[in-house]
Amino acid sequence: SQQGEEDPQALSIQEGENATMNCSYKTSINNLQWYRQNSGRGLVHLILIRSNEREKHSGRLRVTLDTSKKSSSLLITASRAADTASYFCATILGGFQKLVFGTGTRLLVSP
Amino acid sequence: EPEVTQTPSHQVTQMGQEVILRCVPISNHLYFYWYRQILGQKVEFLVSFYNNEISEKSEIFDDQFSVERPDGSNFTLKIRSTKLEDSAMYFCASSEDEWGNQPQHFGDGTRLSIL
């Protein structure tokens, strides 16, 4: 089993709708981060939530973290066509430096 | 906003040849990383580097791989004798701290194609 599994794998919505992506992980973490990747481009950091935080906001983004369920969700409100991308959660495990990425959710926002 | 830059954007190499991928991390960052993403798969950690030493590496990072910070700005990944399965996007990242309290900032990647 993998550390960091997102669902759904793909999500297709209309502009203006909200998009929710979920991430589950297996082991204790220091923090959890969400990244966006546009096709053929690098990973852009969106938001970091620490293990002692439950919710965090950044603009149209809202991230929640439930350490008891080992899960996180990313909500994008009032989506735009420019939000079309793949979204990944990534965790930092205690004592390590590396990011462990999930499988990603491909979001398509249609005008 | 400062960014991580990688060159080249695309590298095509014959199997068995050496390849060097280059990165310029953000100038005040002290921790450097390489990741790779095989087409359609997850982003995978390769190696982290701090104070001119490898601080952590994955099983993927075998003797064919090496990293170096040859001067004050560049950070390179060398693959000594490339294999077909090395074909992937390679991402460089840098961060201010080592424990993930600050995000890792990624470059746009080098697409490595082994023929």
Coordinates of C-alpha atoms in Angstrom, one line a residue:
Chain A
S1 CA 0.0 0.0 0.0
Q2 CA 1.1 3.5 -0.8
Q3 CA 1.7 6.6 1.4
G4 CA -0.5 9.2 -0.1
E5 CA -3.4 8.2 -2.2
E6 CA -5.7 10.7 -3.7
D7 CA -9.3 10.3 -4.8
P8 CA -10.9 10.8 -7.1
Q9 CA -8.2 10.1 -9.8
A10 CA -10.0 12.4 -12.1
L11 CA -12.6 15.1 -11.6
S12 CA -14.5 17.1 -14.2
I13 CA -16.5 20.2 -13.3
Q14 CA -17.9 23.4 -14.7
E15 CA -16.4 26.8 -14.0
G16 CA -17.8 28.3 -10.8
E17 CA -18.3 24.9 -9.1
N18 CA -16.3 23.7 -6.2
A19 CA -13.8 20.9 -6.4
T20 CA -12.9 18.6 -3.6
M21 CA -10.0 16.3 -3.6
N22 CA -9.1 13.8 -0.9
C23 CA -5.8 12.4 0.2
S24 CA -5.1 9.5 2.6
Y25 CA -1.8 8.4 4.1
K26 CA -0.5 5.6 6.1
T27 CA 2.1 6.7 8.7
S28 CA 2.5 9.6 11.1
I29 CA 3.5 12.9 9.5
N30 CA 5.1 16.2 10.3
N31 CA 3.1 18.0 7.8
L32 CA 1.1 17.6 4.6
Q33 CA 1.5 19.7 1.5
W34 CA -0.6 20.2 -1.6
Y35 CA 1.0 20.8 -5.0
R36 CA -0.4 21.6 -8.4
Q37 CA 1.2 20.5 -11.7
N38 CA 0.1 21.9 -15.0
S39 CA 0.7 19.7 -17.9
G40 CA 4.4 19.4 -18.7
R41 CA 5.4 21.8 -16.0
G42 CA 6.9 21.6 -12.5
L43 CA 5.2 21.3 -9.2
V44 CA 3.8 24.5 -7.7
H45 CA 3.4 24.6 -3.9
L46 CA -0.1 25.5 -2.8
I47 CA -0.5 25.1 0.9
L48 CA 1.2 23.4 3.9
I49 CA -0.7 22.2 6.9
R50 CA 1.1 21.0 10.0
S51 CA 0.1 17.9 11.9
N52 CA -1.2 20.0 14.8
E53 CA -3.5 22.1 12.5
R54 CA -7.0 21.1 11.4
E55 CA -7.8 23.6 8.7
K56 CA -6.0 26.2 6.7
H57 CA -7.1 28.7 4.0
S58 CA -5.3 30.4 1.2
G59 CA -7.4 32.5 -1.2
R60 CA -9.9 30.0 -2.8
L61 CA -8.2 27.0 -1.3
R62 CA -9.2 25.3 1.9
V63 CA -7.3 22.4 3.3
T64 CA -8.4 20.2 6.2
L65 CA -6.3 17.6 8.0
D66 CA -7.7 14.7 10.2
T67 CA -4.7 13.0 11.7
S68 CA -7.0 10.4 13.4
K69 CA -8.2 9.3 10.0
K70 CA -4.9 10.0 8.3
S71 CA -6.6 12.0 5.7
S72 CA -6.7 15.5 4.2
S73 CA -8.9 17.3 1.7
L74 CA -8.3 20.2 -0.7
L75 CA -11.3 22.3 -1.6
I76 CA -11.1 24.8 -4.5
T77 CA -14.0 27.1 -4.4
A78 CA -15.5 28.9 -7.4
S79 CA -13.2 27.1 -9.8
R80 CA -11.8 28.6 -13.0
A81 CA -10.6 27.0 -16.2
A82 CA -7.1 28.0 -15.2
D83 CA -7.4 25.6 -12.2
T84 CA -7.2 22.7 -14.7
A85 CA -4.2 20.7 -13.5
S86 CA -3.1 17.7 -11.5
Y87 CA -3.2 18.1 -7.8
F88 CA -0.9 16.1 -5.5
C89 CA -0.7 15.7 -1.7
A90 CA 2.7 15.1 -0.3
T91 CA 3.8 14.2 3.2
I92 CA 7.0 14.7 5.2
L93 CA 7.5 11.8 7.5
G94 CA 9.0 12.3 10.9
G95 CA 12.8 12.2 10.8
F96 CA 13.0 12.4 7.1
Q97 CA 13.4 15.2 4.6
K98 CA 11.9 13.7 1.5
L99 CA 8.4 14.5 0.2
V100 CA 6.3 11.4 -0.5
F101 CA 3.8 12.2 -3.2
G102 CA 0.4 10.7 -3.7
T103 CA -1.0 9.5 -7.0
G104 CA -2.7 12.8 -7.9
T105 CA -6.1 14.0 -8.9
R106 CA -6.5 15.3 -12.5
L107 CA -8.9 18.2 -12.4
L108 CA -10.6 19.5 -15.5
V109 CA -12.6 22.7 -15.3
S110 CA -14.7 23.5 -18.3
P111 CA -15.7 27.0 -19.2
Chain B
E1 CA 9.4 35.8 -7.0
P2 CA 12.6 33.7 -6.9
E3 CA 12.4 30.4 -8.7
V4 CA 14.3 27.2 -9.3
T5 CA 15.6 27.0 -12.8
Q6 CA 16.6 23.8 -14.6
T7 CA 18.5 23.2 -17.8
P8 CA 18.1 21.7 -20.4
S9 CA 14.3 21.5 -20.6
H10 CA 14.7 18.4 -22.8
Q11 CA 17.6 16.0 -23.1
V12 CA 17.8 13.2 -25.6
T13 CA 20.7 10.7 -25.0
Q14 CA 21.8 7.4 -26.3
M15 CA 21.7 4.5 -23.8
G16 CA 25.0 4.0 -22.0
Q17 CA 25.9 7.7 -22.3
E18 CA 26.5 10.0 -19.4
V19 CA 24.1 12.8 -18.8
I20 CA 24.3 15.9 -16.5
L21 CA 21.1 17.7 -15.5
R22 CA 21.6 21.2 -14.1
C23 CA 19.7 23.2 -11.6
V24 CA 20.0 26.6 -10.0
P25 CA 18.2 26.6 -6.7
I26 CA 16.8 29.6 -5.0
S27 CA 19.7 31.7 -3.7
N28 CA 19.1 31.7 0.0
H29 CA 18.1 28.0 0.2
L30 CA 20.4 25.5 1.8
Y31 CA 18.6 22.2 1.1
F32 CA 18.4 20.7 -2.3
Y33 CA 16.6 17.8 -3.8
W34 CA 16.1 15.7 -6.9
Y35 CA 12.9 13.9 -7.8
R36 CA 11.8 12.1 -10.9
Q37 CA 8.5 11.3 -12.5
I38 CA 8.2 8.5 -15.0
L39 CA 5.4 9.2 -17.4
G40 CA 2.0 8.5 -15.8
Q41 CA 3.5 7.6 -12.4
K42 CA 4.1 9.3 -9.1
V43 CA 6.7 11.8 -8.3
E44 CA 9.5 9.9 -6.6
F45 CA 12.3 11.2 -4.3
L46 CA 15.8 10.5 -5.4
V47 CA 18.2 12.4 -3.1
S48 CA 18.6 15.3 -0.7
F49 CA 21.7 17.4 -0.3
Y50 CA 22.9 19.7 2.4
N51 CA 26.2 21.2 3.3
N52 CA 27.9 19.5 0.3
E53 CA 26.8 16.1 1.4
I54 CA 24.0 13.7 0.6
S55 CA 21.7 13.7 3.6
E56 CA 19.2 11.1 2.3
K57 CA 18.8 9.0 -0.8
S58 CA 16.3 6.5 -2.1
E59 CA 16.8 3.0 -3.4
I60 CA 16.6 4.4 -6.9
F61 CA 19.7 6.5 -6.3
D62 CA 22.2 3.8 -7.0
D63 CA 25.9 4.0 -8.0
Q64 CA 25.0 5.3 -11.5
F65 CA 23.7 8.5 -9.9
S66 CA 25.7 11.3 -8.3
V67 CA 25.0 14.9 -7.3
E68 CA 27.3 17.8 -6.9
R69 CA 27.3 21.5 -6.1
P70 CA 30.3 22.5 -8.1
D71 CA 30.0 26.2 -7.2
G72 CA 27.8 28.5 -5.2
S73 CA 24.8 28.4 -7.4
N74 CA 24.5 25.2 -9.5
F75 CA 23.3 21.8 -8.3
T76 CA 23.8 18.9 -10.7
L77 CA 22.5 15.4 -11.1
K78 CA 24.8 13.0 -13.1
I79 CA 23.7 9.7 -14.5
R80 CA 26.9 7.8 -15.4
S81 CA 25.6 5.2 -17.9
T82 CA 22.0 5.8 -18.8
K83 CA 19.5 3.0 -19.2
L84 CA 16.2 3.0 -21.0
E85 CA 14.3 3.0 -17.7
D86 CA 16.0 6.3 -16.7
S87 CA 13.6 8.1 -19.2
A88 CA 11.6 10.4 -17.0
M89 CA 11.0 14.0 -15.9
Y90 CA 13.6 15.0 -13.4
F91 CA 12.8 17.8 -11.0
C92 CA 15.1 19.8 -8.8
A93 CA 13.8 21.4 -5.7
S94 CA 15.2 23.6 -2.9
S95 CA 14.0 24.7 0.5
E96 CA 15.0 26.9 3.4
D97 CA 14.7 24.2 6.1
E98 CA 15.2 20.4 6.3
W99 CA 12.1 19.3 8.1
G100 CA 9.5 20.4 5.8
N101 CA 8.3 23.4 7.8
Q102 CA 8.9 25.4 4.7
P103 CA 7.8 24.2 1.3
Q104 CA 10.1 22.7 -1.3
H105 CA 10.1 24.9 -4.4
F106 CA 10.4 23.0 -7.7
G107 CA 11.8 23.8 -11.1
D108 CA 10.0 23.0 -14.3
G109 CA 12.0 19.9 -14.8
T110 CA 14.2 18.3 -17.5
R111 CA 12.6 15.7 -19.7
L112 CA 15.2 13.0 -20.2
S113 CA 14.7 10.6 -23.1
I114 CA 17.0 7.6 -23.5
L115 CA 17.1 6.0 -26.9

